[in-house]
C-alpha positions as semicolon CSV with decimal commas, in nm:
position;residue;x (nm);y (nm);z (nm)
1;X;9,476;11,990;11,114
2;X;9,308;12,334;11,097
3;X;9,517;12,650;11,077
4;X;9,463;12,993;11,225
5;X;9,381;13,155;10,890
6;X;9,099;12,908;10,821
7;X;8,946;12,953;11,168
8;X;8,967;13,332;11,136
9;X;8,761;13,319;10,816
10;X;8,469;13,150;10,992
11;X;8,492;13,389;11,289
12;X;8,507;13,682;11,045
13;X;8,160;13,594;10,910
14;X;8,015;13,558;11,262
15;X;8,171;13,889;11,372
16;X;8,038;14,079;11,070
17;X;7,689;13,944;11,143
18;X;7,700;14,121;11,483
19;X;7,781;14,467;11,340
20;X;7,502;14,722;11,371
21;X;7,628;14,970;11,110
22;X;7,884;15,010;10,834
23;X;8,143;15,151;11,078
24;X;8,199;14,807;11,234
25;X;8,057;14,884;11,578
26;X;7,967;14,575;11,784
27;X;7,793;14,585;12,127
28;X;7,997;14,460;12,419
29;X;7,726;14,215;12,529
30;X;7,722;14,048;12,187
31;X;8,102;14,024;12,188
32;X;8,080;13,844;12,523
33;X;7,820;13,602;12,387
34;X;8,031;13,534;12,077
35;X;8,343;13,481;12,290
36;X;8,161;13,244;12,526
37;X;8,023;13,041;12,235
38;X;8,367;13,019;12,071
39;X;8,530;12,900;12,393
40;X;8,255;12,642;12,450
41;X;8,276;12,495;12,100
42;X;8,657;12,503;12,086
43;X;8,692;12,354;12,438
44;X;8,880;12,653;12,585
45;X;8,837;12,776;12,944
46;X;8,698;13,129;12,945
47;X;8,847;13,380;13,192
48;X;8,576;13,647;13,260
49;X;8,828;13,877;13,433
50;X;9,053;13,902;13,129
51;X;8,747;13,947;12,908
52;X;8,625;14,244;13,117
53;X;8,972;14,400;13,133
54;X;9,021;14,378;12,759
55;X;8,679;14,511;12,658
56;X;8,632;14,788;12,911
57;X;8,514;15,121;12,770
58;X;8,761;15,408;12,774
59;X;8,790;15,760;12,641
60;X;8,896;15,635;12,297
61;X;8,541;15,548;12,203
62;X;8,309;15,246;12,180
63;X;8,421;14,892;12,117
64;X;8,514;14,795;11,761
65;X;8,647;14,497;11,568
66;X;8,999;14,641;11,586
67;X;9,002;14,579;11,957
68;X;8,855;14,229;11,932
69;X;9,115;14,073;11,700
70;X;9,409;14,101;11,947
71;X;9,198;13,936;12,218
72;X;9,087;13,664;11,973
73;X;9,445;13,581;11,872
74;X;9,596;13,590;12,221
75;X;9,331;13,434;12,444
76;X;9,142;13,201;12,208
77;X;9,330;13,098;11,894
78;X;9,662;13,053;12,076
79;X;9,492;12,796;12,303
80;X;9,311;12,596;12,037
81;X;9,356;12,218;12,052
82;X;9,318;11,979;11,760
83;X;9,050;11,762;11,924
84;X;8,763;12,013;11,910
85;X;8,462;11,950;11,684
86;X;8,526;12,160;11,374
87;X;8,178;12,091;11,236
88;X;8,012;12,224;11,551
89;X;8,236;12,532;11,529
90;X;8,144;12,599;11,165
91;X;7,773;12,534;11,236
92;X;7,780;12,791;11,515
93;X;7,941;13,056;11,290
94;X;7,697;12,968;11,010
95;X;7,396;13,010;11,240
96;X;7,512;13,359;11,340
97;X;7,570;13,490;10,988
98;X;7,327;13,304;10,760
99;X;6,994;13,472;10,832
100;X;7,139;13,821;10,831
101;X;7,331;13,791;10,504
102;X;7,100;13,576;10,293
103;X;6,736;13,679;10,287
104;X;6,655;13,551;9,939
105;X;6,461;13,225;9,891
106;X;6,712;12,942;9,864
107;X;6,723;12,744;9,541
108;X;6,928;12,478;9,721
109;X;6,872;12,345;10,074
110;X;7,015;12,520;10,377
111;X;7,246;12,227;10,443
112;X;7,387;12,250;10,088
113;X;7,425;12,627;10,130
114;X;7,620;12,565;10,452
115;X;7,854;12,327;10,269
116;X;7,910;12,577;9,985
117;X;7,982;12,844;10,249
118;X;8,247;12,616;10,408
119;X;8,402;12,550;10,066
120;X;8,411;12,928;10,004
121;X;8,607;12,981;10,326
122;X;8,848;12,706;10,224
123;X;8,914;12,843;9,873
124;X;8,895;13,217;9,946
125;X;9,203;13,438;9,960
126;X;9,368;13,519;10,296
127;X;9,271;13,884;10,263
128;X;8,977;14,076;10,408
129;X;8,702;14,131;10,308
130;X;8,690;13,766;10,203
131;X;8,636;13,693;9,832
132;X;8,695;13,396;9,602
133;X;8,876;13,477;9,277
134;X;8,771;13,357;8,934
135;X;9,036;13,081;8,912
136;X;8,915;12,919;9,235
137;X;8,552;12,960;9,121
138;X;8,637;12,769;8,803
139;X;8,820;12,501;9,006
140;X;8,518;12,453;9,237
141;X;8,253;12,455;8,961
142;X;8,458;12,217;8,743
143;X;8,502;11,971;9,031
144;X;8,131;12,001;9,117
145;X;8,016;11,933;8,759
146;X;8,258;11,640;8,718
147;X;8,142;11,493;9,049
148;X;7,782;11,511;8,926
149;X;7,887;11,302;8,623
150;X;7,828;11,583;8,374
151;X;8,056;11,744;8,117
152;X;8,220;12,075;8,191
153;X;8,119;12,356;7,953
154;X;8,409;12,597;7,919
155;X;8,209;12,820;7,684
156;X;7,940;12,885;7,947
157;X;8,202;12,969;8,206
158;X;8,381;13,207;7,967
159;X;8,051;13,389;7,913
160;X;7,995;13,410;8,286
161;X;8,353;13,529;8,333
162;X;8,294;13,811;8,086
163;X;7,978;13,911;8,274
164;X;8,169;13,910;8,604
165;X;8,455;14,123;8,468
166;X;8,625;14,348;8,577
167;X;8,566;14,245;8,943
168;X;8,653;13,874;8,880
169;X;8,561;13,767;9,236
170;X;8,258;13,671;9,446
171;X;8,152;13,690;9,809
172;X;8,031;13,385;10,001
173;X;7,663;13,462;9,947
174;X;7,712;13,534;9,577
175;X;7,881;13,195;9,542
176;X;7,586;13,024;9,716
177;X;7,348;13,195;9,475
178;X;7,566;13,101;9,175
179;X;7,572;12,731;9,270
180;X;7,194;12,723;9,288
181;X;7,155;12,859;8,935
182;X;7,041;12,617;8,666
183;X;7,316;12,758;8,444
184;X;7,567;12,508;8,588
185;X;7,348;12,235;8,748
186;X;7,147;11,937;8,626
187;X;6,890;11,908;8,901
188;X;6,854;11,963;9,272
189;X;6,914;11,601;9,372
190;X;7,227;11,557;9,161
191;X;7,351;11,898;9,272
192;X;7,302;11,810;9,640
193;X;7,497;11,485;9,597
194;X;7,774;11,669;9,413
195;X;7,801;11,941;9,679
196;X;7,818;11,676;9,952
197;X;8,099;11,486;9,778
198;X;8,303;11,803;9,714
199;X;8,244;11,909;10,078
200;X;8,370;11,574;10,205
201;X;8,673;11,587;9,976
202;X;8,782;11,949;10,041
203;X;8,656;12,025;10,394
204;X;8,648;11,684;10,567
205;X;8,964;11,567;10,382
206;X;8,795;11,248;10,256
207;X;9,060;11,105;10,021
208;X;8,872;10,787;9,927
209;X;8,557;10,602;10,031
210;X;8,376;10,281;9,933
211;X;8,257;9,935;10,039
212;X;8,505;9,661;10,133
213;X;8,501;9,341;10,338
214;X;8,669;9,343;10,681
215;X;8,769;9,045;10,895
216;X;8,654;9,060;11,257
217;X;8,896;9,031;11,551
218;X;8,678;8,816;11,779
219;X;8,447;8,609;11,558
220;X;8,690;8,603;11,261
221;X;8,400;8,651;11,022
222;X;8,397;8,877;10,713
223;X;8,156;9,171;10,710
224;X;8,094;9,440;10,450
225;X;8,174;9,791;10,574
226;X;8,174;10,144;10,427
227;X;8,529;10,280;10,459
228;X;8,623;10,651;10,463
229;X;8,992;10,745;10,436
230;X;9,116;11,074;10,581
231;X;9,479;11,194;10,612
232;X;9,519;11,057;10,967
233;X;9,255;10,783;10,996
234;X;9,055;10,513;10,816
235;X;8,701;10,492;10,956
236;X;8,447;10,221;10,876
237;X;8,068;10,231;10,915
238;X;7,778;9,990;10,889
239;X;7,669;10,151;10,558
240;X;7,724;10,468;10,358
241;X;7,465;10,673;10,547
242;X;7,732;10,710;10,823
243;X;7,477;10,658;11,103
244;X;7,652;10,376;11,293
245;X;8,030;10,399;11,318
246;X;8,187;10,056;11,374
247;X;8,549;10,152;11,428
248;X;8,842;10,378;11,346
249;X;9,196;10,291;11,233
250;X;9,440;10,562;11,345
251;X;9,722;10,610;11,092
252;X;10,062;10,719;11,224
253;X;10,427;10,694;11,125
254;X;10,448;10,341;11,274
255;X;10,169;10,198;11,053
256;X;10,220;10,018;10,724
257;X;10,002;9,858;10,456
258;X;10,089;9,531;10,281
259;X;9,936;9,319;10,009
260;X;9,836;8,964;10,118
261;X;9,793;8,649;9,908
262;X;9,443;8,506;9,860
263;X;9,326;8,277;10,143
264;X;9,015;8,154;10,323
265;X;8,824;8,190;9,997
266;X;8,890;8,568;9,993
267;X;9,064;8,754;9,712
268;X;9,225;9,097;9,673
269;X;9,344;9,100;10,036
270;X;9,564;9,358;10,207
271;X;9,648;9,423;10,571
272;X;9,701;9,747;10,765
273;X;9,951;9,686;11,047
274;X;9,946;9,915;11,350
275;X;10,141;9,888;11,675
276;X;9,869;9,712;11,876
277;X;9,677;9,519;11,609
278;X;9,638;9,443;11,238
279;X;9,333;9,481;11,013
280;X;9,264;9,238;10,725
281;X;9,056;9,388;10,441
282;X;8,930;9,244;10,110
283;X;8,863;9,474;9,812
284;X;8,614;9,399;9,535
285;X;8,879;9,366;9,261
286;X;9,252;9,407;9,200
287;X;9,218;9,763;9,070
288;X;9,032;9,879;9,382
289;X;9,286;9,697;9,600
290;X;9,579;9,874;9,432
291;X;9,403;10,211;9,455
292;X;9,338;10,170;9,828
293;X;9,696;10,056;9,895
294;X;9,844;10,350;9,700
295;X;9,627;10,617;9,866
296;X;9,693;10,473;10,217
297;X;10,068;10,467;10,147
298;X;10,044;10,829;10,029
299;X;9,876;10,924;10,360
300;X;10,145;10,743;10,560
301;X;10,416;10,920;10,357
302;X;10,256;11,260;10,425
303;X;10,238;11,173;10,796
304;X;10,607;11,073;10,809
305;X;10,711;11,388;10,622
306;X;10,483;11,609;10,831
307;X;10,305;11,751;10,524
308;X;9,962;11,912;10,501
309;X;9,660;11,738;10,357
310;X;9,673;11,691;9,975
311;X;9,392;11,943;9,906
312;X;9,557;12,213;10,115
313;X;9,889;12,150;9,938
314;X;9,711;12,172;9,601
315;X;9,547;12,501;9,708
316;X;9,887;12,642;9,810
317;X;10,041;12,527;9,480
318;X;9,764;12,698;9,284
319;X;9,820;13,017;9,481
320;X;10,195;12,992;9,422
321;X;10,147;12,949;9,049
322;X;9,909;13,246;9,041
323;X;10,156;13,462;9,235
324;X;10,441;13,352;9,008
325;X;10,234;13,426;8,699
326;X;10,133;13,763;8,843
327;X;10,496;13,846;8,918
328;X;10,597;13,752;8,564
329;X;10,317;13,965;8,421
330;X;10,422;14,257;8,642
331;X;10,780;14,207;8,525
332;X;10,668;14,214;8,162
333;X;10,459;14,526;8,223
334;X;10,754;14,695;8,392
335;X;10,980;14,597;8,103
336;X;10,726;14,734;7,857
337;X;10,711;15,058;8,054
338;X;11,089;15,087;8,050
339;X;11,104;15,024;7,674
340;X;10,825;15,272;7,617
341;X;11,007;15,534;7,827
342;X;11,328;15,476;7,632
343;X;11,135;15,507;7,306
344;X;10,978;15,833;7,424
345;X;11,319;15,971;7,519
346;X;11,452;15,886;7,175
347;X;11,146;16,044;7,017
348;X;11,206;16,360;7,218
349;X;11,568;16,354;7,115
350;X;11,463;16,316;6,753
351;X;11,221;16,606;6,785
352;X;11,495;16,816;6,944
353;X;11,730;16,728;6,664
354;X;11,467;16,817;6,405
355;X;11,416;17,148;6,581
356;X;11,789;17,212;6,568
357;X;11,783;17,128;6,198
358;X;11,504;17,375;6,144
359;X;11,691;17,642;6,336
360;X;12,005;17,568;6,140
361;X;11,806;17,587;5,818
362;X;11,662;17,926;5,926
363;X;12,008;18,059;6,011
364;X;12,147;17,926;5,684
365;X;11,865;18,072;5,473
366;X;12,097;18,350;5,369
367;X;12,376;18,108;5,305
368;X;12,172;17,852;5,109
369;X;12,426;17,814;4,840
370;X;12,718;17,780;5,081
371;X;12,562;17,530;5,322
372;X;12,333;17,343;5,086
373;X;12,567;17,052;5,070
374;X;12,614;17,053;5,450
375;X;12,237;17,064;5,500
376;X;12,187;16,773;5,263
377;X;12,449;16,579;5,457
378;X;12,278;16,657;5,785
379;X;11,941;16,555;5,645
380;X;12,084;16,227;5,524
381;X;12,239;16,171;5,864
382;X;11,918;16,244;6,046
383;X;11,728;16,024;5,802
384;X;11,966;15,742;5,878
385;X;11,914;15,804;6,251
386;X;11,541;15,799;6,198
387;X;11,561;15,472;6,008
388;X;11,781;15,337;6,283
389;X;11,527;15,443;6,544
390;X;11,245;15,280;6,347
391;X;11,452;14,966;6,321
392;X;11,517;14,974;6,696
393;X;11,144;15,018;6,754
394;X;11,070;14,716;6,534
395;X;11,336;14,516;6,716
396;X;11,180;14,612;7,050
397;X;10,837;14,504;6,929
398;X;10,982;14,174;6,802
399;X;11,160;14,129;7,135
400;X;10,833;14,188;7,321
401;X;10,657;13,926;7,106
402;X;10,947;13,688;7,165
403;X;10,926;13,746;7,542
404;X;10,554;13,674;7,531
405;X;10,620;13,352;7,336
406;X;10,893;13,255;7,584
407;X;10,647;13,309;7,866
408;X;10,397;13,072;7,703
409;X;10,674;12,817;7,647
410;X;10,782;12,857;8,009
411;X;10,429;12,787;8,134
412;X;10,413;12,486;7,900
413;X;10,742;12,358;8,045
414;X;10,606;12,406;8,397
415;X;10,303;12,192;8,311
416;X;10,530;11,929;8,148
417;X;10,757;11,930;8,456
418;X;10,452;11,877;8,680
419;X;10,344;11,586;8,460
420;X;10,697;11,440;8,471
421;X;10,702;11,488;8,848
422;X;10,375;11,292;8,887
423;X;10,511;11,015;8,660
424;X;10,835;11,008;8,861
425;X;10,635;10,974;9,182
426;X;10,441;10,684;9,031
427;X;10,766;10,516;8,916
428;X;10,922;10,565;9,262
429;X;10,608;10,423;9,418
430;X;10,626;10,115;9,193
431;X;10,993;10,071;9,281
432;X;10,920;10,097;9,654
433;X;10,640;9,844;9,612
434;X;10,875;9,604;9,431
435;X;11,136;9,643;9,706
436;X;10,881;9,578;9,973
437;X;10,763;9,266;9,790
438;X;11,126;9,150;9,758
439;X;11,182;9,204;10,132
440;X;10,862;9,013;10,204
441;X;10,983;8,720;9,989
442;X;11,321;8,717;10,172
443;X;11,142;8,720;10,506
444;X;10,914;8,440;10,386
445;X;11,212;8,227;10,270
446;X;11,389;8,283;10,602
447;X;11,075;8,186;10,794
448;X;11,030;7,872;10,577
449;X;11,393;7,765;10,641
450;X;11,346;7,814;11,014
451;X;11,022;7,617;11,004
452;X;11,195;7,338;10,805
453;X;11,474;7,315;11,064
454;X;11,217;7,301;11,341
455;X;11,019;7,032;11,158
456;X;11,337;6,821;11,114
457;X;11,412;6,843;11,486
458;X;11,051;6,744;11,560
459;X;11,080;6,446;11,318
460;X;11,399;6,324;11,488
461;X;11,229;6,352;11,827
462;X;10,926;6,162;11,694
463;X;11,158;5,890;11,548
464;X;11,327;5,838;11,888
465;X;10,988;5,820;12,056
466;X;10,876;5,562;11,797
467;X;11,190;5,350;11,865
468;X;11,121;5,351;12,240
469;X;10,754;5,276;12,174
470;X;10,852;4,978;11,950
471;X;11,082;4,837;12,222
472;X;10,809;4,872;12,479
473;X;10,558;4,717;12,237
474;X;10,784;4,410;12,182
475;X;10,802;4,346;12,558
476;X;10,429;4,385;12,594
477;X;10,381;4,151;12,297
478;X;10,582;3,875;12,463
479;X;10,376;3,911;12,781
480;X;10,056;3,897;12,576
481;X;10,175;3,583;12,390
482;X;10,243;3,401;12,718
483;X;9,905;3,512;12,854
484;X;9,743;3,397;12,530
485;X;9,900;3,051;12,567
486;X;9,763;3,026;12,922
487;X;9,420;3,132;12,796
488;X;9,433;2,875;12,516
489;X;9,516;2,597;12,764
490;X;9,229;2,705;12,988
491;X;9,003;2,715;12,681
492;X;9,101;2,360;12,583
493;X;9,032;2,240;12,939
494;X;8,694;2,411;12,935
495;X;8,611;2,254;12,596
496;X;8,692;1,912;12,732
497;X;8,463;1,971;13,032
498;X;8,188;2,084;12,792
499;X;8,226;1,767;12,586
500;X;8,204;1,555;12,903
501;X;7,896;1,742;13,021
502;X;7,739;1,696;12,673
503;X;7,792;1,322;12,693
504;X;7,642;1,312;13,045
505;X;7,344;1,517;12,922
506;X;7,285;1,271;12,635
507;X;7,300;0,980;12,884
508;X;7,047;1,152;13,110
509;X;6,819;1,212;12,809
510;X;6,837;0,846;12,712
511;X;6,767;0,744;13,075
512;X;6,471;0,981;13,083
513;X;6,334;0,831;12,762
514;X;6,362;0,480;12,907
515;X;6,182;0,587;13,224
516;X;5,913;0,753;13,013
517;X;5,859;0,432;12,813
518;X;5,842;0,229;13,133
519;X;5,587;0,473;13,282
520;X;5,380;0,456;12,966
521;X;5,378;0,077;12,973
522;X;5,284;0,086;13,343
523;X;5,001;0,330;13,271
524;X;4,875;0,112;12,988
525;X;4,895;-0,194;13,207
526;X;4,708;-0,016;13,491
527;X;4,434;0,089;13,254
528;X;4,399;-0,264;13,126
529;X;4,362;-0,404;13,479
530;X;4,109;-0,137;13,569
531;X;3,892;-0,230;13,275
532;X;3,909;-0,595;13,374
533;X;3,804;-0,522;13,734
534;X;3,512;-0,310;13,624
535;X;3,405;-0,570;13,377
536;X;3,417;-0,862;13,623
537;X;3,269;-0,699;13,925
538;X;3,021;-0,473;13,741
539;X;3,070;-0,200;13,989
540;X;3,017;0,163;13,899
541;X;3,158;0,417;14,140
542;X;2,969;0,733;14,155
543;X;3,174;1,049;14,193
544;X;3,042;1,231;14,493
545;X;3,125;1,583;14,599
546;X;3,432;1,566;14,812
547;X;3,555;1,773;15,095
548;X;3,667;2,127;15,050
549;X;4,025;2,014;15,094
550;X;4,188;1,973;14,754
551;X;4,232;1,598;14,689
552;X;4,394;1,428;14,397
553;X;4,151;1,207;14,199
554;X;4,289;0,898;14,026
555;X;4,125;0,632;13,808
556;X;4,038;0,441;14,122
557;X;3,900;0,735;14,321
558;X;4,056;0,982;14,567
559;X;4,431;0,944;14,593
560;X;4,595;0,841;14,909
561;X;4,817;1,153;14,899
562;X;4,736;1,519;14,844
563;X;4,884;1,753;14,585
564;X;5,117;1,908;14,840
565;X;5,262;1,573;14,939
566;X;5,298;1,481;14,571
567;X;5,492;1,804;14,505
568;X;5,720;1,734;14,800
569;X;5,791;1,381;14,670
570;X;5,862;1,519;14,319
571;X;6,119;1,768;14,453
572;X;6,282;1,496;14,660
573;X;6,307;1,271;14,352
574;X;6,461;1,553;14,146
575;X;6,718;1,627;14,418
576;X;6,825;1,263;14,430
577;X;6,850;1,258;14,051
578;X;7,069;1,569;14,050
579;X;7,290;1,422;14,320
580;X;7,335;1,098;14,124
581;X;7,413;1,291;13,809
582;X;7,682;1,495;13,985
583;X;7,843;1,186;14,123
């Protein structure tokens, strides 16, 4: 969520870029263009009538920035919604102010300069003209160097701090130039990566990012995605170049995150439960899983408590500590001034007393003998007072040193209390995690008992069904046994018929063999007689070409019957044989 002060900083740069001179004069036409662009980017309906009424020229002089700020607060910033594109807004302000304010050749790319400019607006003080103080410069440079994987050099920064003194602050364009110096960087590529990561962390509120496996909702397959966690959402992309966004998990006060046991061959599982659906995610190891669960729970806690983003809270805490330290230093300075004033008053009193002594000594010059003793007494008394004043001065100096030591001890206790507070938060987080796990186990036991009761009822139902099925099976078995007996009797009858038919077949075969032997003997006998007739009569019958009609030729010449008649007689003989066999 962006606040009015942060938006005003960006608009401040764009407004200053439109000024024609050092007196802050801005043409009315350019104010209209700036207003129209702001309304377009921030999704606000522009009312031209109100714009003309507010910026009309009068006898008080030309338009100035003092007349634009009331219009900006009332008709633009009061109507801002949270769904506008903050990056488009910042890009528009950057385009208006960049070319006018930075004419030097860039050591870093324009995109990196834009990101440093956004970080400047985030870390700068809420006072105009905008500057970033030395403490926030150190915070930004330290985070940038650590992000680049390098080691922070406090000695170099102290030297730079001495060069920057007594101003101890930078403008936006001086910060861009400082970041591009080789004094704090290790190379353009590493510097660009570091600036991008710090920009995502501070400006885009990226709390954590990395690769994890996500289970699909339709195909139920596991796919590797690049996850980016912000205070109110967990987005996941196809890869870390952020080109193709695959989905977005909106975090609200009704969401929760839970650890899940290993299953389906996946380890380090946890689930994010929302109102409408749940998301199963697998981390690469147990450490990464615990880190993701803790940072998501921290986001949900901030949402439920209605807190700002962690980086904005840290920025406010740093400002609070600086203001507290400044107040303590002012208190010490005021105390020192009071002690110094008291010391000066006592010194004046001492000088006045010495002057009185001198006057008394002058008056008593004539009475030296009479007042010598009194004078010595007065001198001793004043000497004692002087020693007492010196002692008081030493005591004051010791008290000042003690106060300074107490201040250092107080700051040390503040740091220790912050450390103890972080440890207490971690201990409370572990305790909440243990309680959640205990509640999960109780829910699991309750669910298992309910499932066991349901399974027992199902087993009893299945047992009754089995009893009925057994009774029905016994009845069917008796019917099948009776049918089997009938089948066996029919089988025995059929076997008997087969045996009878086998015997009849064997008889027919034997009869056929007898007929065959008789036919062979008749054929042999016929051949013998034929030879005898040919021998006795000496006749030789010549075979002459016959008629075209097919005739059967025998040993004695053409047969008295044709082939067709012989076939008819054969079929008739077979029919009679079959009829006799059946009888």
